[in-house]
Coordinates of C-alpha atoms and ligand atoms in Angstrom, one line a residue:
X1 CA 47.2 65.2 129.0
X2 CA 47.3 69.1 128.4
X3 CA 50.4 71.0 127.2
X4 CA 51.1 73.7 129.8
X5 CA 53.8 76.4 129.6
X6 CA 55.6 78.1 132.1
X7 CA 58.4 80.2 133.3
X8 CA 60.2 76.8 133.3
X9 CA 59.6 74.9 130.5
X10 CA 57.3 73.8 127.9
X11 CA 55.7 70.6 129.7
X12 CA 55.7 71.7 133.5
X13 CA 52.5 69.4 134.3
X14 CA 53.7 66.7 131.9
X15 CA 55.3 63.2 131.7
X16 CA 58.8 64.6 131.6
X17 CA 61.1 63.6 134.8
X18 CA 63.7 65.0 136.5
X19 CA 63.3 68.6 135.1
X20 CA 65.5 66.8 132.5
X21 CA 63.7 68.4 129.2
X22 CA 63.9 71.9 131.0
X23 CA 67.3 72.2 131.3
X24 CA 69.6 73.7 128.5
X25 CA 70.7 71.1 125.9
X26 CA 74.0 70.9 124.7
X27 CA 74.6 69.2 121.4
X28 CA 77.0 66.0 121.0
X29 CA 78.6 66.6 117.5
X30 CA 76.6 64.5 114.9
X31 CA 78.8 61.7 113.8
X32 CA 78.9 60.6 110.1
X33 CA 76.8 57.0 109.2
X34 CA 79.8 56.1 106.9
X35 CA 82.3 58.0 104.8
X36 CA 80.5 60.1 102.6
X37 CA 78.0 63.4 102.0
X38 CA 74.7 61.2 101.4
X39 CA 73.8 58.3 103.5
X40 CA 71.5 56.6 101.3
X41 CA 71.9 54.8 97.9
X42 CA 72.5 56.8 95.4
X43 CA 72.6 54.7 91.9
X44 CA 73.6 56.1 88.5
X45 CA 70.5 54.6 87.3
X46 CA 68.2 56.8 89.7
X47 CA 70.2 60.0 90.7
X48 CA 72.6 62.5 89.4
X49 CA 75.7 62.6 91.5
X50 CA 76.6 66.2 92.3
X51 CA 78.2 66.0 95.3
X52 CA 76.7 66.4 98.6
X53 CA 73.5 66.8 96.9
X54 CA 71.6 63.9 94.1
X55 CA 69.4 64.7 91.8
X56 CA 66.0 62.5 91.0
X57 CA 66.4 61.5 87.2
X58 CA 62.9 62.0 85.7
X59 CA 63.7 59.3 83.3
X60 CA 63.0 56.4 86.2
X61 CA 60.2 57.9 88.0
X62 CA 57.5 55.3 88.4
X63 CA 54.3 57.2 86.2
X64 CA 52.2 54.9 88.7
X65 CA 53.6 56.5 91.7
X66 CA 52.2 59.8 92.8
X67 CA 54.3 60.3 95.7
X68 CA 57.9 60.4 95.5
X69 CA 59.2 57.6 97.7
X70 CA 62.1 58.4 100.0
X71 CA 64.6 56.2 98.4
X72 CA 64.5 58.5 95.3
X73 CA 64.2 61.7 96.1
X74 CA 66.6 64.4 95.4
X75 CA 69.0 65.5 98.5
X76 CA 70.2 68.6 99.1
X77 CA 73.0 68.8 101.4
X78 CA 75.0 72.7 102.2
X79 CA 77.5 70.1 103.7
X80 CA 76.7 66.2 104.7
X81 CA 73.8 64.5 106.6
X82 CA 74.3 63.9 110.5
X83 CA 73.3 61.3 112.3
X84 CA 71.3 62.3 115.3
X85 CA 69.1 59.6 117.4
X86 CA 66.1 60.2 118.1
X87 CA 66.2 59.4 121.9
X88 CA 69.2 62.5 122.1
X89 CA 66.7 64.6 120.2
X90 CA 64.8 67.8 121.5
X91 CA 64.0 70.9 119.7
X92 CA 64.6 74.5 121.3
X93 CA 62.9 77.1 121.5
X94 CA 63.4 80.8 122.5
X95 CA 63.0 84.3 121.7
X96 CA 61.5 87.7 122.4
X97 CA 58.7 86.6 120.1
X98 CA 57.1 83.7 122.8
X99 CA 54.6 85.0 125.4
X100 CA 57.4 84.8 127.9
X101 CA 60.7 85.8 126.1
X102 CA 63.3 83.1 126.4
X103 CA 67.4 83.8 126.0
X104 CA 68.6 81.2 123.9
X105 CA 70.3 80.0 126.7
X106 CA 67.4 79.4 128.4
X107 CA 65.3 77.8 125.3
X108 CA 62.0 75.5 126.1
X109 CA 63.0 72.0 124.7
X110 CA 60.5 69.5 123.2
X111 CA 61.3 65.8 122.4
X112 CA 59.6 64.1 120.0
X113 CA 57.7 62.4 122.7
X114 CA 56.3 66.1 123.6
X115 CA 56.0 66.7 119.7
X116 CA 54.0 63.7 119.7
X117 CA 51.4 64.7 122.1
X118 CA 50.2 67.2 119.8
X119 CA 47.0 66.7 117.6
X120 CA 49.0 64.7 114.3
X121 CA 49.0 66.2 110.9
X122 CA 49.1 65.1 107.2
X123 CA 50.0 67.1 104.2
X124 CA 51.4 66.1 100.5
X125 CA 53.2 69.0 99.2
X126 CA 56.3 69.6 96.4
X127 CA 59.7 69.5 98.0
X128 CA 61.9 71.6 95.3
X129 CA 65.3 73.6 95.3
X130 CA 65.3 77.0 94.6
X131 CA 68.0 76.4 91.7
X132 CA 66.0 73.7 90.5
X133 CA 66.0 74.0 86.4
X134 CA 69.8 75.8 87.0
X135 CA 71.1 74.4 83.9
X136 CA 69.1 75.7 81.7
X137 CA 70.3 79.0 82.0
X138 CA 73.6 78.1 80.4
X139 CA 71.7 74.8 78.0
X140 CA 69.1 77.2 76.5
X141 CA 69.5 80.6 77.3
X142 CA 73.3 80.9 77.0
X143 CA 73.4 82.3 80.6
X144 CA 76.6 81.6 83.0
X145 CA 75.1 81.1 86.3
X146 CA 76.9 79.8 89.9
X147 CA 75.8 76.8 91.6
X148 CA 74.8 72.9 91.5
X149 CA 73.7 72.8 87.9
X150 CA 70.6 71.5 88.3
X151 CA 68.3 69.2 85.5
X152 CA 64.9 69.8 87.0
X153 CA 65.0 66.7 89.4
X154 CA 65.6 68.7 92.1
X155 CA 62.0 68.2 93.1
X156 CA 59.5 65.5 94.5
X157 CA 55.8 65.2 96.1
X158 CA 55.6 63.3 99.9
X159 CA 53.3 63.0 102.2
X160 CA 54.2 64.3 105.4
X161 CA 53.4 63.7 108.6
X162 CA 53.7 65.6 112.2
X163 CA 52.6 68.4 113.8
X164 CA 51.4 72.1 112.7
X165 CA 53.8 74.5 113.8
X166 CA 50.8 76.6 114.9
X167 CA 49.9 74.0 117.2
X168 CA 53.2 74.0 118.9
X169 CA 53.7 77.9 118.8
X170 CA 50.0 78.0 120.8
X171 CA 51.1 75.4 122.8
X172 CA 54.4 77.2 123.9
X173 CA 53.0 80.4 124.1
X174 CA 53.0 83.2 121.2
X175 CA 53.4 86.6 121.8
X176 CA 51.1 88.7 119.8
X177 CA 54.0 91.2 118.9
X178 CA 56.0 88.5 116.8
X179 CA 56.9 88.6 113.1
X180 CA 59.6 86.3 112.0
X181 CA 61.0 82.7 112.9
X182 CA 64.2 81.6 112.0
X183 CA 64.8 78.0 112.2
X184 CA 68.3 76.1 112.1
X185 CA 69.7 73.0 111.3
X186 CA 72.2 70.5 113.5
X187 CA 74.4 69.4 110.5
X188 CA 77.5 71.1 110.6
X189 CA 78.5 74.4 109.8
X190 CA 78.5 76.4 106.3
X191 CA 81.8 76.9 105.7
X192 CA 82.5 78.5 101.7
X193 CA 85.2 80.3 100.7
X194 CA 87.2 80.8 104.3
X195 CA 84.1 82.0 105.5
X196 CA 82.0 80.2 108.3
X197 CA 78.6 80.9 107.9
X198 CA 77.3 79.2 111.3
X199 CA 74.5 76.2 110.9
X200 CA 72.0 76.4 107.9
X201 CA 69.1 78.5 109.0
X202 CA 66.4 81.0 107.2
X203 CA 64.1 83.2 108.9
X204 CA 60.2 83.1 107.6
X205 CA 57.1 85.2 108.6
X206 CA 55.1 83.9 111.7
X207 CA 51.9 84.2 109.1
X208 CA 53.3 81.3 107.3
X209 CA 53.9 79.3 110.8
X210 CA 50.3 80.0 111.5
X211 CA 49.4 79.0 108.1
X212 CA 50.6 75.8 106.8
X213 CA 53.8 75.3 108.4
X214 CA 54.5 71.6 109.7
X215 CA 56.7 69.9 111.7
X216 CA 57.1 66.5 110.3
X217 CA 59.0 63.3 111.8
X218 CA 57.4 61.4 108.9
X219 CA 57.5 60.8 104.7
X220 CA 54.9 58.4 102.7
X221 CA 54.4 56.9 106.3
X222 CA 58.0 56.2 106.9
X223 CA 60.2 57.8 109.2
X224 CA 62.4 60.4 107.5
X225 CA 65.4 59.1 106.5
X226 CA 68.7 60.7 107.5
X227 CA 69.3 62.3 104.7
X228 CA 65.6 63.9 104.3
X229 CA 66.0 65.4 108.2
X230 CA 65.9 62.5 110.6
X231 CA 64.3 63.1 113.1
X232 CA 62.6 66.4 112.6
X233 CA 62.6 69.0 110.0
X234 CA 60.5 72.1 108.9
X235 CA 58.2 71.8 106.1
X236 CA 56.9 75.6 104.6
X237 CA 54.3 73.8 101.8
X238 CA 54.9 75.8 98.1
X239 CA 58.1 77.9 99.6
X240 CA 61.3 77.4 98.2
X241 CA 62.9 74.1 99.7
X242 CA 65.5 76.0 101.4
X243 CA 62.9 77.3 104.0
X244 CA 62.2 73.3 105.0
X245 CA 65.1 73.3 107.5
X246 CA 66.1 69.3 107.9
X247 CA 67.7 68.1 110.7
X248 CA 65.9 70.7 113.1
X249 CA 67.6 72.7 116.0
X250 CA 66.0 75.6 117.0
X251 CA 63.4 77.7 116.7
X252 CA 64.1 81.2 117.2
X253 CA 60.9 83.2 117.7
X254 CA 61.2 87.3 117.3
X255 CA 59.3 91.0 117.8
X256 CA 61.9 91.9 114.8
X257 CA 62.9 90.2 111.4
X258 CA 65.4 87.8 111.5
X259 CA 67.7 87.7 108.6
X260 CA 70.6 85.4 107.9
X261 CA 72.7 84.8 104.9
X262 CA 70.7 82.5 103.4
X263 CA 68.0 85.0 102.7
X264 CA 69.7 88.4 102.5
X265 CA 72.8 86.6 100.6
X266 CA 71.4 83.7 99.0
X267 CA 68.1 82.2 97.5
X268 CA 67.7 86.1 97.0
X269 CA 67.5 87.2 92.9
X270 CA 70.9 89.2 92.4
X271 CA 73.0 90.4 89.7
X272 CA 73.0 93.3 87.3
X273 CA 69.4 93.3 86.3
X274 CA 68.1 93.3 90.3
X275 CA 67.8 95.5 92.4
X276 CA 69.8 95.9 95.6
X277 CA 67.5 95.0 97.7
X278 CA 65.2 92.8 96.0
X279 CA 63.3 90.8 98.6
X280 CA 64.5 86.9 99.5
X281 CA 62.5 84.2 97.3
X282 CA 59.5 82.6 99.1
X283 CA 57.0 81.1 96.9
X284 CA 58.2 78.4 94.2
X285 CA 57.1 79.1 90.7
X286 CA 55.4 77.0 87.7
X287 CA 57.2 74.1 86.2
X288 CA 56.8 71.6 84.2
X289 CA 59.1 68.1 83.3
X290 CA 58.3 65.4 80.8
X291 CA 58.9 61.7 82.3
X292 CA 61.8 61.2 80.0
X293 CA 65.6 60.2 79.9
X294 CA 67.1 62.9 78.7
X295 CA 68.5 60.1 76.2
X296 CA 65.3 58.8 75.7
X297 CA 65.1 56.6 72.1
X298 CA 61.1 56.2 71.6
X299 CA 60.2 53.4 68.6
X300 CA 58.1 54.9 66.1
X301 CA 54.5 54.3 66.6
X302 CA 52.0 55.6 69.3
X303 CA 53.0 56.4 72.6
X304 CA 51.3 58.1 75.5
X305 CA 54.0 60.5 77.2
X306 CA 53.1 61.8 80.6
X307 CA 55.0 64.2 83.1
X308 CA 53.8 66.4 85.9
X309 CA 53.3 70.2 86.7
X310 CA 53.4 71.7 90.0
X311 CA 53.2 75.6 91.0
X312 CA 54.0 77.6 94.5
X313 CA 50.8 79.1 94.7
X314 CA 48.4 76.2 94.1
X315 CA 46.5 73.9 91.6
X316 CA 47.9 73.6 88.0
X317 CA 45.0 74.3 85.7
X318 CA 46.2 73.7 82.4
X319 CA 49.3 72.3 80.9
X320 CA 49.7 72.8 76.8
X321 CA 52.2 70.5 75.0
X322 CA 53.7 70.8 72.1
X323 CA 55.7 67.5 70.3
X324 CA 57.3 69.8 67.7
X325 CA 59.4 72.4 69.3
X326 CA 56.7 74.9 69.7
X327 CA 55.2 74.8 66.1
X328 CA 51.9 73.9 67.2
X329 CA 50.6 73.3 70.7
X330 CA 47.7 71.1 72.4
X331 CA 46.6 70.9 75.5
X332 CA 47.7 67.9 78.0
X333 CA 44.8 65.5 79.7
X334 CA 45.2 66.4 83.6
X335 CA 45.0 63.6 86.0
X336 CA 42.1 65.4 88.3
X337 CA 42.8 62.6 90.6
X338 CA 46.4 63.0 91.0
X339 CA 46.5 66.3 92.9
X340 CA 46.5 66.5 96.4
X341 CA 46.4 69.4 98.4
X342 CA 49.9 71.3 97.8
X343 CA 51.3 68.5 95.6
X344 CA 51.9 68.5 91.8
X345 CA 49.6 67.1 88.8
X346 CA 49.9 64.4 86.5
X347 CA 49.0 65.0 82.8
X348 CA 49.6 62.8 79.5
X349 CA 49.3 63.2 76.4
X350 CA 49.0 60.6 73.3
X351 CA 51.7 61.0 70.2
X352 CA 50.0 59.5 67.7
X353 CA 52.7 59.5 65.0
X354 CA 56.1 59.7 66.2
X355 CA 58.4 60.0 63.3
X356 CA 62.1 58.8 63.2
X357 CA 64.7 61.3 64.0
X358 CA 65.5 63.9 67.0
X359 CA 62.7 65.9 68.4
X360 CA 61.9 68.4 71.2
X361 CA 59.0 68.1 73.5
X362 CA 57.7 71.1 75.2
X363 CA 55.5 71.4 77.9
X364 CA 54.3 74.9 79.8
X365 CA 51.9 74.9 83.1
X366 CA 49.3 77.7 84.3
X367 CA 48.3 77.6 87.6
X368 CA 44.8 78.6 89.3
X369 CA 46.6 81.8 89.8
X370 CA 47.0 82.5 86.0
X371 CA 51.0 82.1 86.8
X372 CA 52.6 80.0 83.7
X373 CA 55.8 79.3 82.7
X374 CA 57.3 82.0 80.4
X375 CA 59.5 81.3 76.9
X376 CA 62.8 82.6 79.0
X377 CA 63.6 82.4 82.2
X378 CA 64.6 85.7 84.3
X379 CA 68.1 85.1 84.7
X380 CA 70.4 86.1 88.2
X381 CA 73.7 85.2 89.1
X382 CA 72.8 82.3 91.1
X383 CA 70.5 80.6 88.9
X384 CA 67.6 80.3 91.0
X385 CA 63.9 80.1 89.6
X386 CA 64.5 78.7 85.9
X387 CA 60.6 78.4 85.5
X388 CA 61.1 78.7 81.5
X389 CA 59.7 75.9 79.4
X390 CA 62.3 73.2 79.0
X391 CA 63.1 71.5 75.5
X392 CA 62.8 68.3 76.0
X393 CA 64.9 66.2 73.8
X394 CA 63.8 63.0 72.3
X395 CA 65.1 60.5 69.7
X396 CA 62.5 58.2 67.4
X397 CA 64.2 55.1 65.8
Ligands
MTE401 N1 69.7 71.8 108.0 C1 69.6 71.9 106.6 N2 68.4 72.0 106.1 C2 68.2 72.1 104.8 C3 69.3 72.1 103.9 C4 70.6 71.9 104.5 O1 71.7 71.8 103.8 N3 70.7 71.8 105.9 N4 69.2 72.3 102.5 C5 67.9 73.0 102.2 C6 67.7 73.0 100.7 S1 68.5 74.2 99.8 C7 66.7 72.2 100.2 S2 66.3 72.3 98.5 C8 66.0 71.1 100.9 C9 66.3 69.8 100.3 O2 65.6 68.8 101.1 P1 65.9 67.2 100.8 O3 67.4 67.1 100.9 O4 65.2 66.5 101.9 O5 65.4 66.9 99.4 O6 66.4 71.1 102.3 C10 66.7 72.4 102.9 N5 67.0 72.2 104.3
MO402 MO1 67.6 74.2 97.8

């Protein structure tokens, strides 16, 4: 079948009955699986509980495993997952940015059936929070920083699976005048501090839509689970993970930049050393973690360590290690194999001699760029983008 767009709707000639998918959706409010902010498991033994969001503990990732699977990979909830079926499901779209501009009210609406139609898509890319690393602002650089004090599991590679969003914007119809799309989420309102911030949305350039941008249904050939954006979220491949917008709504398509607060108020770098008006963060840096408990008791003979690396901007092309708190440094044996195309690398490195007592492990990435992980970390008052090299701590017995 062909995708056809009209003044009507986005499928006039297609399967789609009744005019039903043309006509304005109204949303039933999402319902909660069970008591609680996350709907899957979240054990002590695989996440750190911080609330509505878990963190991954790098200490049991599977070193076999490239891919993160779903069941332990971080969440990262601005208030709890919804539960939305998939039958109910159709994503809007409208602005003065498609070929025929669209009032909200009047929004095009695509089921996943429509979605479907569409030539399918894979692509294994980093998931990671923006305040990934947060912690370490206070644990090593002595720096008081707001928000969920992140280790640096706030992170994972999937393989995704759906549609390019450049497919369904040609598909719809794109004007040639458009700049920015801000897409939003169907969980529930942001409400912090008395203050109602209206559903979790972020605006991002229509040259990153046309780029890599997916819409994915899928993880590690799964469904998404709820928690992860069942049934539809954004995916912006090496941008920071607020821009992959679970649970997704709308699609607002516009001649002018969109802003909303969670780009001109948040995941923005602020405090005394910024300026004003620094620009909202996009492209996730270089980092580095070791695949270690943080209370991680090694016996005292050889022992290959391994960990992975992952930039923003592309492949990692070096990782140097150092097993002695930065007293000497070697380089790390990249898994070639392990890096697929926007996910993270593999590396290892042998220890020949571990001797008894505490020790700090240090590992620092350089990506095809010639981006790399500096000493310190540029601090801001929210604690986002701690790209420093982390000390590792170990103990040999
Ligand atoms: N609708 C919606 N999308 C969202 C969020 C959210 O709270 N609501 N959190 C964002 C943030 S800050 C991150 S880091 C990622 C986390 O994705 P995950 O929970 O699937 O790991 O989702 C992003 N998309
Ligand atoms: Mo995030």
């Amino acid at each position: 079948m062909t995708l056809v767009t009209s003044r009507r709707g986005f499928l006039a000639g297609a399967a789609v009955v009744g005019g039903a998918a043309l006509a304005p959706v109204s949303w039933p409010a999402p319902a909660l699986a069970r008591p609680g902010l996350i709907a899957k498991p979240t054990p002590p033994e695989w996440f750190i509980d911080h609330g509505s969001n878990a963190e991954m503990l790098w200490g049991s990732v599977d070193r076999a495993s490239y891919l993160t699977p779903q069941s332990r990979l971080f969440v990262r909830n601005h208030t709890k997952t919804p539960t939305i079926a998939a039958g109910d499901y159709a994503l809007r779209v409208f602005g003065d940015g498609l070929a025929t501009a669209r009032p909200e009210a009047d929004a095009l609406s695509l089921t996943l059936r429509d979605l479907q139609r569409l030539p399918r898509h894979r692509l294994t890319s980093v998931l990671e929070c923006t305040g990934n690393g947060r912690r370490y602002y206070a644990a090593q650089q002595g720096e008081t920083v707001s928000g969920t004090p992140w280790g640096l599991g706030a992170v994972g590679t999937v393989r995704w699976e759906g549609v390019r969003l450049r497919d369904v914007l040609r598909a719809v119809g794109l004007s040639r005048d458009a700049v920015s799309i801000q897409a939003a989420g169907l969980d529930d309102p942001y409400v912090n501090g008395g203050v109602d911030h209206g559903r979790v949305r972020r605006p991002f350039p229509v040259a990153k839509a046309l780029d890599d941008a997916l819409l994915a249904w899928g993880m590690n050939g799964e469904d998404l689970l709820p928690d992860h954006g069942y049934p539809l979220r954004l995916v912006l491949p090496g941008w920071v993970g607020i821009g992959s917008i679970k649970w997704l709504g709308t699609l607002e398509v516009s001649r002018s930049e969109l802003t909303s607060p969670w780009n001109t108020q948040w995941y923005r770098m602020t405090g005394p050393q910024w300026p004003a008006d620094a620009p909202a963060l996009t492209v996730n840096p270089v980092r580095s973690a070791w695949e270690l408990a943080d209370d991680a008791v090694l016996p005292a003979r050889p022992v290959t360590l391994t960990g992975r690396s992952w930039s923003g901007a592309g492949r990692i092309s070096q990782v140097s290690v150092s097993l002695d708190d930065g007293a000497s440094w070697r380089p790390a044996v990249l898994d070639r194999r392990s890096r697929q195309d926007a996910g993270w690398t593999q590396w290892s490195v042998l220890w020949g001699r571990p001797r008894p007592g505490t020790h700090h492990l240090l590992a620092r990435a350089t990506d095809e760029l010639g981006r790399t992980q500096p000493l310190r970390a540029a601090v801001n008052s929210q604690g986002y983008f701690f790209d420093a090299v982390v000390r590792q701590p170990v103990v040999v017995a």
